[in-house]
Amino acid sequence: MASILGSWFGVGDDVESDSESGGSGAGSESDGATTPRARRDAEEAEQRALLPPATTLHSYEDVRRAVNGNRSEEDYPSGLTNGGNTCFAAAALQCLRRATPLTAWFDDVDTFHDAKRCAETRRFCVVCEYARHLERARESRDAHSIGRLTKDISKVAKQFRRGRQEDSHEFITALLDAMHVMFLKDLGGEKKFDLRTQETTVIYHVFGGYTLGTVKCLECGYVSKSFQSTLDIPLEVTGKITSIEEALRENFCSEELLQGSNKYKCSKCKALVRAKKGTKIHVSPNILTIPLKRYSTGRFSKITKYVTYPATFSLVEFMSDDAPYEESAPEYELFGVLVHQDFYASAHAGHYVAYVKLRDDSWVLCNDNRISPSSEKEAMKQKAYILFYERSRARGAPPIRPPGYLEELKLARDAERGAPATRQDDELAAREQMLDQSTSSTAERLVSKLDSMTLSESAQGAVSSPRATLTPSASIRRVVRPDVPTSGQPTYIMETVRTEKGRELRVSVTLPGCVTAREFEVELTTRTKSSPSCLVIKAPTLYTDPLEISLPDNVDDPTKSSFIKNSSKLNVRFPIHEGN
């Protein structure tokens, strides 16, 4: 059975083939249907890690190629005539057109969407209308009408009214969401797929990302996790914030202390405790959209101060330690600056324009039907409302959820919390006992429940005191990431602790230079009465060689161990025989 966590965090050809095989096909209802039980299992699974999709609704490889490649055709924009307070849409559409992965994908939209059926019914279709808009922009340099995207704007979102000045950010959000819903309808409807699988349309491949919210109990150390999908990253610019970097640090580098009347109810301690609450970016988008929250309470006035923003920057500082499928550093380059030119700091009056960077690195100012040359210097000194950045290299592909993923994570969660054995645990133990009677292979007998923990034969005998050496591992495909140092002396601590269930041997391992514990492997060797055995706790993606530690003879069955991964430290607990 393939490693479950490895399928989630792994990189390389295996992950790409999974995404490619997903194509535009839909998953079965048993795999991704939103039944109450499926939703409950998904919520429980996401207490440990972001749930992989059951399938990929749109091929991610099309988006990856568009991000990593440079389209050679001319992309000079054409003007968009103002049909009456439509500048908010014109500025937004000019920036969206420059979002290369989405525009490139729409070149073959007929492969995924039945435009002929929409034409026959003559009903408004947001996908068809956006495709027509891109076609008109590609065929002519002359200014043209936006079309039904503004004439029938209430069909994009019910809150919009034709002829009324709307908000560019709200228009972008509504437009992308409407296209996402239409793509799901083409594939059988939203109810056919669970939420994580729904978020594998081209809209989420291009603009989608995830944030990770954590609450850490300061009494027992238990960390509660919550994952939230997003199509943009809005930033507060109130107070003393003067730059985008400061706003990002305020959102993703600071922690809130929950104490006093605001204490946290820890699910492990079963009590109100002091805790730390924080948020990180967990999955970085291919197109990063940053709206600045310039509206004051009630949106009657606007924050008009200048906030600096970089032409290029990296999200590394703001990413979670266990961010999945980041094949390269999330580095971005600015390509769009949408500006609201207000009158006397009014939030309800003004004009929208956009500064857009073309693929030849020149800049233009898009002001309704007028397109005029500009410069990066001019674009960088605006009081920006929305910023658009593109990744220099595409992130990794979303992996496919392996069979039995939710069940395996549930077992691992129960083992970590020290929950009593369930009927499923008993059945698994019985199967392992039968396997042990039919073979003498320790590796086959001691199969990890999470499958990220595996066993292999070891010729080394156990010693009475622990020792540590660095040894190569030929059984694991190694991936080298240049920005992670692999040098540094590993350290570990072994101590015996008395618990309610008896005594435990606790092993704490730290490897300098690791961003997260999944970047190294720990090999724990012990000798049983029958044969020597070696318990290898594998990290899904290895950047360094494994650390080998020999355990005392009185360590109990290694399969009864539990482990916790946190930051660059790996904590492993083993029950030990009483009286030794």
Coordinates of C-alpha atoms in Angstrom, one line a residue:
M1 CA 0.0 0.0 0.0
A2 CA 1.4 3.4 -1.0
S3 CA 2.3 5.8 1.7
I4 CA -0.8 8.0 2.5
L5 CA 1.1 11.0 3.7
G6 CA 3.6 10.5 0.9
S7 CA 0.9 10.7 -1.6
W8 CA -0.2 14.0 0.0
F9 CA 3.1 15.7 0.4
G10 CA 5.3 14.0 -2.2
V11 CA 6.6 15.7 -5.3
G12 CA 7.8 14.6 -8.7
D13 CA 6.5 12.4 -11.5
D14 CA 4.2 10.3 -9.4
V15 CA 2.1 13.3 -8.3
E16 CA 2.0 14.7 -11.8
S17 CA 0.7 11.5 -13.2
D18 CA -2.1 11.5 -10.6
S19 CA -3.1 14.9 -11.5
E20 CA -2.9 14.1 -15.2
S21 CA -5.0 11.0 -14.8
G22 CA -7.7 13.1 -13.1
G23 CA -8.1 15.1 -16.2
S24 CA -11.5 16.5 -16.5
G25 CA -13.3 13.4 -15.4
A26 CA -15.5 13.3 -12.4
G27 CA -15.0 11.2 -9.3
S28 CA -17.5 8.6 -8.1
E29 CA -20.0 9.5 -5.6
S30 CA -18.6 7.0 -3.1
D31 CA -15.2 8.7 -3.3
G32 CA -16.2 12.4 -3.1
A33 CA -20.0 12.7 -2.5
T34 CA -21.0 15.1 0.1
T35 CA -23.0 12.7 2.4
P36 CA -23.3 13.6 6.1
R37 CA -20.9 10.8 7.0
A38 CA -18.4 11.9 4.3
R39 CA -18.5 15.5 5.5
R40 CA -17.9 14.4 9.2
D41 CA -15.0 12.1 8.2
A42 CA -13.5 15.0 6.1
E43 CA -13.8 17.4 9.1
E44 CA -12.1 14.9 11.4
A45 CA -9.3 14.2 8.8
E46 CA -8.6 17.9 8.4
Q47 CA -7.7 18.2 12.1
R48 CA -4.5 16.5 11.1
A49 CA -3.8 17.6 7.5
L50 CA -5.5 19.3 4.5
L51 CA -7.7 16.7 2.9
P52 CA -6.5 15.6 -0.6
P53 CA -9.2 15.7 -3.3
A54 CA -10.9 12.4 -4.4
T55 CA -10.1 13.4 -8.0
T56 CA -9.0 16.3 -10.1
L57 CA -11.9 17.9 -12.0
H58 CA -9.7 19.9 -14.3
S59 CA -6.2 19.0 -15.4
Y60 CA -3.7 20.9 -13.3
E61 CA -0.9 20.3 -15.9
D62 CA -2.6 22.8 -18.3
V63 CA -2.2 25.4 -15.6
R64 CA 1.3 24.4 -14.7
R65 CA 2.5 24.7 -18.3
A66 CA 0.9 28.2 -18.6
V67 CA 2.6 29.4 -15.5
N68 CA 6.0 28.0 -16.3
G69 CA 5.9 28.9 -20.0
N70 CA 5.8 32.3 -21.7
R71 CA 3.1 32.7 -24.4
S72 CA 4.7 34.4 -27.3
E73 CA 1.7 36.1 -28.9
E74 CA 1.1 39.7 -28.5
D75 CA -1.0 40.6 -25.5
Y76 CA -1.5 44.3 -25.9
P77 CA -5.0 45.0 -24.5
S78 CA -7.9 46.6 -26.3
G79 CA -10.0 49.3 -24.6
L80 CA -13.4 48.6 -23.1
T81 CA -16.1 51.1 -23.7
N82 CA -17.9 52.4 -20.7
G83 CA -21.6 51.5 -20.9
G84 CA -22.5 53.6 -17.9
N85 CA -20.6 53.2 -14.6
T86 CA -18.8 50.1 -15.9
C87 CA -15.3 51.2 -15.2
F88 CA -15.2 48.9 -12.1
A89 CA -15.6 45.9 -14.4
A90 CA -13.3 47.2 -17.2
A91 CA -10.4 47.6 -14.8
A92 CA -11.0 44.2 -13.3
L93 CA -11.3 42.4 -16.6
Q94 CA -8.0 44.0 -17.9
C95 CA -6.2 42.5 -14.9
L96 CA -7.9 39.1 -15.2
R97 CA -7.0 38.9 -18.9
R98 CA -3.4 39.3 -18.0
A99 CA -3.7 36.3 -15.6
T100 CA -2.0 34.0 -18.1
P101 CA -3.0 30.6 -16.8
L102 CA -6.7 31.4 -16.9
T103 CA -6.5 33.1 -20.3
A104 CA -4.5 30.2 -21.8
W105 CA -7.0 27.7 -20.4
F106 CA -9.9 29.5 -22.0
D107 CA -8.3 28.9 -25.4
D108 CA -9.6 25.3 -25.1
V109 CA -12.7 26.0 -23.0
D110 CA -14.9 24.1 -25.4
T111 CA -13.2 20.9 -24.3
F112 CA -14.7 21.4 -20.8
H113 CA -17.8 23.4 -21.5
D114 CA -20.7 22.8 -24.0
A115 CA -20.9 26.2 -25.5
K116 CA -23.3 25.0 -28.3
R117 CA -25.9 23.9 -25.8
C118 CA -25.7 27.4 -24.2
A119 CA -26.1 29.0 -27.6
E120 CA -29.2 26.9 -28.3
T121 CA -30.9 27.9 -25.1
R122 CA -29.8 31.5 -25.4
R123 CA -29.6 31.7 -21.7
F124 CA -26.9 33.8 -20.0
C125 CA -23.8 31.7 -19.3
V126 CA -20.9 33.4 -17.5
V127 CA -18.4 31.0 -19.0
C128 CA -19.5 31.6 -22.5
E129 CA -19.7 35.4 -22.0
Y130 CA -16.2 35.5 -20.5
A131 CA -14.9 33.4 -23.5
R132 CA -16.5 35.9 -25.9
H133 CA -14.9 38.8 -24.0
L134 CA -11.4 37.2 -24.4
E135 CA -12.1 36.5 -28.1
R136 CA -13.1 40.1 -28.8
A137 CA -10.0 41.3 -27.0
R138 CA -7.7 39.0 -28.9
E139 CA -9.2 39.8 -32.4
S140 CA -9.2 43.6 -32.2
R141 CA -7.1 46.4 -30.9
D142 CA -10.1 48.7 -31.1
A143 CA -12.2 49.5 -28.0
H144 CA -15.2 47.2 -27.7
S145 CA -18.1 46.6 -25.4
I146 CA -17.8 44.4 -22.4
G147 CA -21.1 42.8 -23.4
R148 CA -23.5 40.8 -21.2
L149 CA -21.0 40.6 -18.3
T150 CA -22.2 44.1 -17.5
K151 CA -25.5 44.3 -19.4
D152 CA -26.8 41.3 -17.5
I153 CA -24.6 41.8 -14.4
S154 CA -27.3 40.8 -12.0
K155 CA -26.9 37.3 -13.5
V156 CA -23.3 37.3 -12.5
A157 CA -24.4 38.0 -9.0
K158 CA -27.8 38.9 -7.7
Q159 CA -26.5 41.9 -5.6
F160 CA -25.3 43.8 -8.7
R161 CA -27.5 46.3 -10.5
R162 CA -27.0 47.5 -14.1
G163 CA -25.9 51.1 -14.4
R164 CA -24.9 51.3 -10.7
Q165 CA -21.2 51.9 -9.7
E166 CA -20.1 48.5 -8.2
D167 CA -16.9 47.4 -6.5
S168 CA -14.1 45.9 -8.5
H169 CA -13.1 43.4 -5.9
E170 CA -16.7 42.2 -5.4
F171 CA -17.0 41.9 -9.2
I172 CA -13.9 39.8 -9.5
T173 CA -15.0 37.5 -6.6
A174 CA -18.5 37.1 -8.0
L175 CA -17.2 36.5 -11.6
L176 CA -14.7 33.8 -10.6
D177 CA -17.2 32.1 -8.2
A178 CA -19.9 32.1 -11.0
M179 CA -17.5 30.4 -13.4
H180 CA -16.5 27.9 -10.8
V181 CA -20.1 27.0 -10.1
M182 CA -20.8 26.6 -13.9
F183 CA -17.8 24.3 -14.3
L184 CA -19.2 22.1 -11.4
K185 CA -22.6 22.1 -13.1
D186 CA -20.9 20.8 -16.3
L187 CA -19.5 17.9 -14.3
G188 CA -22.7 16.9 -12.5
G189 CA -23.3 19.5 -9.9
E190 CA -21.9 20.6 -6.5
K191 CA -23.6 17.8 -4.6
K192 CA -21.7 15.2 -6.5
F193 CA -18.3 16.1 -4.9
D194 CA -17.0 16.9 -1.4
L195 CA -15.7 20.4 -0.8
R196 CA -12.1 19.6 -1.3
T197 CA -12.7 17.9 -4.7
Q198 CA -14.9 20.8 -5.8
E199 CA -11.9 23.1 -5.3
T200 CA -10.0 21.4 -8.2
T201 CA -11.6 23.4 -11.1
V202 CA -9.4 25.7 -13.1
I203 CA -10.5 28.7 -11.0
Y204 CA -8.9 27.2 -7.9
H205 CA -5.9 25.8 -9.8
V206 CA -5.1 29.4 -10.8
F207 CA -6.3 31.6 -8.0
G208 CA -6.9 29.2 -5.1
G209 CA -4.9 28.8 -2.0
Y210 CA -5.4 27.7 1.6
T211 CA -4.7 29.2 5.0
L212 CA -4.0 27.2 8.1
G213 CA -5.4 28.4 11.4
T214 CA -3.8 26.9 14.6
V215 CA -4.6 27.1 18.3
K216 CA -1.9 25.6 20.5
C217 CA -2.8 24.6 24.0
L218 CA -0.1 26.0 26.4
E219 CA -0.8 23.2 28.9
C220 CA -0.5 20.0 26.9
G221 CA 0.9 21.3 23.6
Y222 CA -2.0 20.0 21.5
V223 CA -2.5 21.9 18.3
S224 CA -6.0 22.3 16.8
K225 CA -5.9 23.0 13.0
S226 CA -8.4 24.5 10.6
F227 CA -8.0 24.9 6.9
Q228 CA -9.7 27.6 4.8
S229 CA -9.7 27.9 1.0
T230 CA -9.4 31.3 -0.5
L231 CA -9.3 33.0 -3.9
D232 CA -7.4 36.1 -2.6
I233 CA -5.6 37.4 0.5
P234 CA -7.2 40.6 1.7
L235 CA -5.0 42.7 3.9
E236 CA -5.8 45.3 6.6
V237 CA -4.0 48.6 6.0
T238 CA -5.2 50.5 9.1
G239 CA -3.1 52.0 11.8
K240 CA 0.7 52.2 11.3
I241 CA 0.9 49.8 8.5
T242 CA 2.8 51.4 5.6
S243 CA 3.7 48.4 3.3
I244 CA 2.3 45.1 2.0
E245 CA 5.1 43.2 3.9
E246 CA 4.1 44.8 7.2
A247 CA 0.4 43.8 6.5
L248 CA 1.4 40.2 5.7
R249 CA 3.5 39.9 8.9
E250 CA 0.6 41.3 10.9
N251 CA -1.7 38.6 9.4
F252 CA 0.6 35.6 9.2
C253 CA 3.6 36.1 11.6
S254 CA 1.9 37.3 14.8
E255 CA 0.1 35.2 17.4
E256 CA -2.8 36.1 19.7
L257 CA -2.6 34.9 23.3
L258 CA -5.9 33.5 24.5
Q259 CA -6.2 34.0 28.2
G260 CA -8.4 35.3 31.0
S261 CA -12.0 35.5 29.9
N262 CA -10.9 34.5 26.4
K263 CA -9.4 31.2 27.3
Y264 CA -9.5 28.3 24.9
K265 CA -11.4 25.0 25.4
C266 CA -8.8 22.3 24.7
S267 CA -10.3 19.1 23.3
K268 CA -7.5 17.1 24.8
C269 CA -7.3 18.7 28.3
K270 CA -11.1 19.0 28.4
A271 CA -10.7 22.4 30.1
L272 CA -10.4 26.1 29.5
V273 CA -6.7 26.8 29.1
R274 CA -4.3 29.5 27.9
A275 CA -3.5 29.1 24.2
K276 CA -1.8 30.8 21.3
K277 CA -3.7 31.4 18.1
G278 CA -2.1 32.1 14.7
T279 CA -2.6 31.8 10.9
K280 CA -0.2 30.9 8.1
I281 CA -0.5 30.5 4.4
H282 CA -0.7 26.7 3.8
V283 CA -1.1 26.5 0.0
S284 CA 0.2 29.4 -2.1
P285 CA -1.8 30.4 -5.2
N286 CA -0.4 30.5 -8.8
I287 CA -2.0 34.0 -9.2
L288 CA -1.9 35.9 -6.0
T289 CA -4.6 38.6 -5.6
I290 CA -4.2 41.0 -2.7
P291 CA -7.1 43.4 -2.1
L292 CA -6.3 46.2 0.4
K293 CA -9.0 46.8 2.9
R294 CA -9.3 50.6 2.3
Y295 CA -12.9 51.0 3.4
S296 CA -13.7 52.2 6.9
T297 CA -16.6 51.0 9.0
G298 CA -19.8 51.1 7.0
R299 CA -17.9 51.9 3.8
F300 CA -18.9 55.6 3.9
S301 CA -15.2 56.7 3.8
K302 CA -12.0 55.3 2.5
I303 CA -8.4 54.9 3.7
T304 CA -6.5 56.9 1.2
K305 CA -2.9 56.7 2.5
Y306 CA -0.1 55.3 0.2
V307 CA 0.9 51.8 1.0
T308 CA 4.1 50.5 -0.6
Y309 CA 4.1 47.3 -2.5
P310 CA 7.1 45.3 -4.0
A311 CA 7.5 44.5 -7.7
T312 CA 8.8 41.0 -6.6
F313 CA 8.6 39.2 -3.3
S314 CA 8.4 35.8 -1.7
L315 CA 5.8 34.2 0.6
V316 CA 8.3 31.9 2.3
E317 CA 8.2 33.9 5.5
F318 CA 4.4 33.5 5.8
M319 CA 4.1 29.8 4.9
S320 CA 3.3 27.1 7.4
D321 CA 6.0 24.6 8.4
D322 CA 4.3 21.7 6.7
A323 CA 3.0 23.5 3.6
P324 CA 2.2 20.8 1.0
Y325 CA 3.4 20.5 -2.6
E326 CA 5.7 23.5 -2.7
E327 CA 8.1 22.3 -5.3
S328 CA 9.8 25.7 -5.5
A329 CA 9.8 28.8 -3.3
P330 CA 6.6 30.8 -3.7
E331 CA 8.1 33.8 -5.4
Y332 CA 5.9 36.4 -7.2
E333 CA 6.1 39.2 -9.7
L334 CA 3.7 42.1 -9.9
F335 CA 1.6 42.3 -13.1
G336 CA -1.5 44.3 -12.2
V337 CA -2.4 47.3 -10.1
L338 CA -6.0 48.2 -9.9
V339 CA -6.7 51.7 -8.6
H340 CA -9.8 53.4 -7.3
Q341 CA -9.5 57.2 -8.0
D342 CA -11.9 58.6 -5.3
F343 CA -13.4 62.0 -4.9
Y344 CA -12.8 63.5 -1.5
A345 CA -12.1 60.0 0.1
S346 CA -15.6 58.8 -0.9
A347 CA -16.1 55.1 -1.1
H348 CA -19.2 55.4 -3.3
A349 CA -17.9 57.8 -6.0
G350 CA -14.8 57.7 -8.2
H351 CA -13.3 56.0 -11.1
Y352 CA -11.4 52.7 -11.6
V353 CA -8.3 52.3 -13.7
A354 CA -5.7 49.5 -14.1
Y355 CA -2.0 49.4 -14.7
V356 CA -1.1 46.2 -16.4
K357 CA 2.4 44.7 -17.1
L358 CA 2.6 43.0 -20.5
R359 CA 4.7 39.9 -21.2
D360 CA 7.4 42.1 -22.9
D361 CA 7.9 43.8 -19.4
S362 CA 6.3 47.1 -20.6
W363 CA 3.4 48.7 -18.7
V364 CA 0.2 50.2 -19.9
L365 CA -2.6 52.2 -18.3
C366 CA -6.1 50.9 -19.0
N367 CA -8.6 53.6 -18.6
D368 CA -11.9 52.4 -20.0
N369 CA -11.6 52.6 -23.8
R370 CA -8.1 54.3 -23.6
I371 CA -5.0 52.2 -23.5
S372 CA -1.8 54.3 -23.1
P373 CA 1.8 53.4 -22.5
S374 CA 3.0 53.7 -18.9
S375 CA 6.0 52.6 -16.8
E376 CA 6.8 50.4 -13.8
K377 CA 7.8 53.6 -11.9
E378 CA 4.3 55.1 -12.5
A379 CA 2.6 51.8 -11.6
M380 CA 4.5 51.5 -8.3
K381 CA 3.5 54.9 -6.9
Q382 CA -0.3 54.4 -7.0
K383 CA -2.6 54.2 -4.0
A384 CA -3.4 50.6 -5.0
Y385 CA -6.7 49.0 -4.2
I386 CA -6.0 45.5 -5.6
L387 CA -2.6 44.0 -6.5
F388 CA -2.1 41.0 -8.8
Y389 CA 1.0 38.9 -8.7
E390 CA 2.0 35.8 -10.7
R391 CA 4.3 33.0 -9.5
S392 CA 7.6 32.6 -11.2
R393 CA 7.2 28.8 -11.1
A394 CA 4.0 26.8 -10.6
R395 CA 3.4 25.1 -7.4
G396 CA 3.1 21.3 -7.2
A397 CA 0.0 19.5 -8.4
P398 CA -2.8 18.6 -6.0
P399 CA -2.5 14.8 -5.2
I400 CA -5.3 12.4 -5.3
R401 CA -6.8 10.9 -2.2
P402 CA -5.7 7.3 -1.8
P403 CA -8.3 4.6 -1.0
G404 CA -8.8 4.3 2.7
Y405 CA -7.3 7.7 3.5
L406 CA -9.9 8.8 6.0
E407 CA -9.9 5.5 7.8
E408 CA -6.2 5.5 8.2
L409 CA -6.1 9.1 9.5
K410 CA -8.8 8.2 12.0
L411 CA -6.8 5.3 13.3
A412 CA -3.7 7.5 13.6
R413 CA -5.6 10.3 15.3
D414 CA -7.1 7.8 17.9
A415 CA -3.6 6.3 18.5
E416 CA -2.1 9.8 19.0
R417 CA -4.8 10.8 21.5
G418 CA -4.4 7.5 23.3
A419 CA -8.0 6.6 22.7
P420 CA -9.2 3.1 23.6
A421 CA -9.1 0.5 20.9
T422 CA -12.1 0.3 18.6
R423 CA -13.5 -2.7 16.9
Q424 CA -11.6 -1.7 13.7
D425 CA -8.4 -1.6 15.8
D426 CA -9.1 -5.1 17.1
E427 CA -9.7 -6.4 13.7
L428 CA -6.4 -4.9 12.4
A429 CA -4.5 -6.4 15.3
A430 CA -6.1 -9.9 14.6
R431 CA -5.0 -9.7 11.0
E432 CA -1.5 -8.7 12.0
Q433 CA -1.3 -11.7 14.4
M434 CA -2.4 -14.1 11.7
L435 CA 0.2 -12.6 9.4
D436 CA 2.8 -13.1 12.1
Q437 CA 1.9 -16.8 12.4
S438 CA 2.2 -17.3 8.7
T439 CA 5.6 -15.6 8.1
S440 CA 8.7 -15.0 10.1
S441 CA 9.4 -11.6 8.4
T442 CA 9.4 -8.8 10.9
A443 CA 8.9 -6.3 8.2
E444 CA 5.6 -7.9 7.1
R445 CA 4.5 -8.4 10.6
L446 CA 4.9 -4.9 11.9
V447 CA 3.0 -2.8 9.3
S448 CA 2.3 0.7 10.4
K449 CA -1.3 1.8 10.6
L450 CA -0.5 5.1 8.9
D451 CA 1.9 3.5 6.4
S452 CA 4.3 6.5 6.8
M453 CA 5.8 4.2 9.5
T454 CA 7.3 1.0 8.0
L455 CA 9.5 -1.8 9.2
S456 CA 12.5 -3.4 7.8
E457 CA 15.0 -6.1 8.8
S458 CA 18.1 -4.8 10.6
A459 CA 21.3 -6.7 11.3
Q460 CA 22.3 -4.4 14.1
G461 CA 21.9 -5.5 17.7
A462 CA 20.4 -3.4 20.4
V463 CA 22.7 -1.8 22.9
S464 CA 21.9 -0.8 26.5
S465 CA 22.4 2.9 25.8
P466 CA 21.2 5.0 22.9
R467 CA 23.6 6.0 20.1
A468 CA 23.1 8.2 17.0
T469 CA 24.7 8.0 13.6
L470 CA 23.9 9.3 10.2
T471 CA 23.4 6.6 7.6
P472 CA 22.2 6.7 4.0
S473 CA 18.9 5.3 3.0
A474 CA 18.5 3.5 -0.3
S475 CA 14.9 2.7 0.1
I476 CA 13.6 6.2 -0.2
R477 CA 13.7 8.5 -3.2
R478 CA 15.6 11.5 -2.0
V479 CA 14.8 15.1 -3.2
V480 CA 17.3 17.8 -2.7
R481 CA 16.0 21.3 -2.1
P482 CA 18.8 23.9 -2.5
D483 CA 17.4 26.4 0.0
V484 CA 17.3 23.9 2.9
P485 CA 20.7 23.3 4.5
T486 CA 21.5 19.6 5.2
S487 CA 24.4 20.1 7.5
G488 CA 24.3 20.2 11.3
Q489 CA 24.7 17.7 14.1
P490 CA 21.4 16.0 14.9
T491 CA 20.4 15.9 18.6
Y492 CA 18.0 13.6 20.5
I493 CA 16.8 13.1 24.1
M494 CA 15.5 9.8 25.5
E495 CA 13.8 9.7 28.8
T496 CA 11.5 7.3 30.7
V497 CA 8.1 8.8 31.9
R498 CA 5.5 7.1 34.1
T499 CA 2.0 7.5 32.8
E500 CA -1.5 6.2 33.8
K501 CA -1.0 3.2 31.4
G502 CA 2.5 2.4 32.8
R503 CA 5.9 3.6 31.7
E504 CA 6.8 5.2 28.3
L505 CA 10.1 5.7 26.6
R506 CA 10.0 9.2 24.9
V507 CA 12.4 10.0 22.1
S508 CA 12.7 13.6 20.9
V509 CA 14.8 14.2 17.8
T510 CA 15.9 17.5 16.3
L511 CA 17.8 18.0 13.1
P512 CA 19.3 21.5 12.5
G513 CA 18.5 23.1 9.2
C514 CA 15.0 21.5 8.8
V515 CA 12.1 23.7 8.2
T516 CA 9.7 20.9 9.4
A517 CA 10.0 17.5 10.8
R518 CA 8.8 15.9 7.6
E519 CA 12.2 16.8 6.1
F520 CA 14.1 14.0 7.8
E521 CA 13.7 10.3 8.7
V522 CA 14.3 8.6 12.1
E523 CA 15.2 5.0 12.3
L524 CA 14.6 3.4 15.7
T525 CA 16.3 0.0 16.2
T526 CA 15.4 -2.5 18.9
R527 CA 15.9 -6.2 19.5
T528 CA 13.0 -8.4 20.3
K529 CA 13.4 -12.0 21.7
S530 CA 12.8 -13.5 18.3
S531 CA 14.8 -11.2 15.9
P532 CA 16.2 -7.7 15.6
S533 CA 13.8 -5.2 14.1
C534 CA 14.0 -1.7 12.9
L535 CA 11.1 0.8 13.1
V536 CA 11.6 3.5 10.4
I537 CA 9.5 6.7 10.8
K538 CA 9.6 8.1 7.3
A539 CA 9.1 11.7 6.3
P540 CA 7.1 11.9 3.0
T541 CA 9.7 14.1 1.4
L542 CA 13.3 13.6 2.4
Y543 CA 16.0 16.3 2.1
T544 CA 18.5 14.7 4.5
D545 CA 19.8 11.3 5.6
P546 CA 18.0 9.4 8.4
L547 CA 19.0 9.6 12.0
E548 CA 19.5 6.1 13.6
I549 CA 18.8 5.5 17.3
S550 CA 19.0 2.2 19.1
L551 CA 16.4 1.5 21.8
P552 CA 16.8 -0.5 25.0
D553 CA 15.6 -4.1 25.1
N554 CA 12.6 -3.4 27.3
V555 CA 10.8 -1.4 24.6
D556 CA 7.4 -3.0 23.9
D557 CA 6.0 -3.7 20.5
P558 CA 6.9 -0.8 18.2
T559 CA 3.6 -0.9 16.5
K560 CA 2.1 0.5 19.7
S561 CA 4.1 3.6 19.4
S562 CA 2.7 7.0 18.7
F563 CA 4.4 10.1 17.3
I564 CA 3.9 13.8 16.9
K565 CA 5.5 16.0 14.3
N566 CA 5.9 19.6 15.2
S567 CA 8.3 22.1 13.6
S568 CA 11.8 20.7 13.2
K569 CA 11.3 18.2 16.1
L570 CA 9.9 14.6 16.0
N571 CA 8.6 13.1 19.2
V572 CA 8.1 9.4 19.5
R573 CA 6.6 7.5 22.4
F574 CA 7.0 3.7 23.1
P575 CA 5.4 1.7 25.9
I576 CA 8.1 -0.3 27.9
H577 CA 7.9 -3.4 30.0
E578 CA 7.3 -2.9 33.7
G579 CA 10.0 -4.0 36.1
N580 CA 12.9 -3.4 33.6

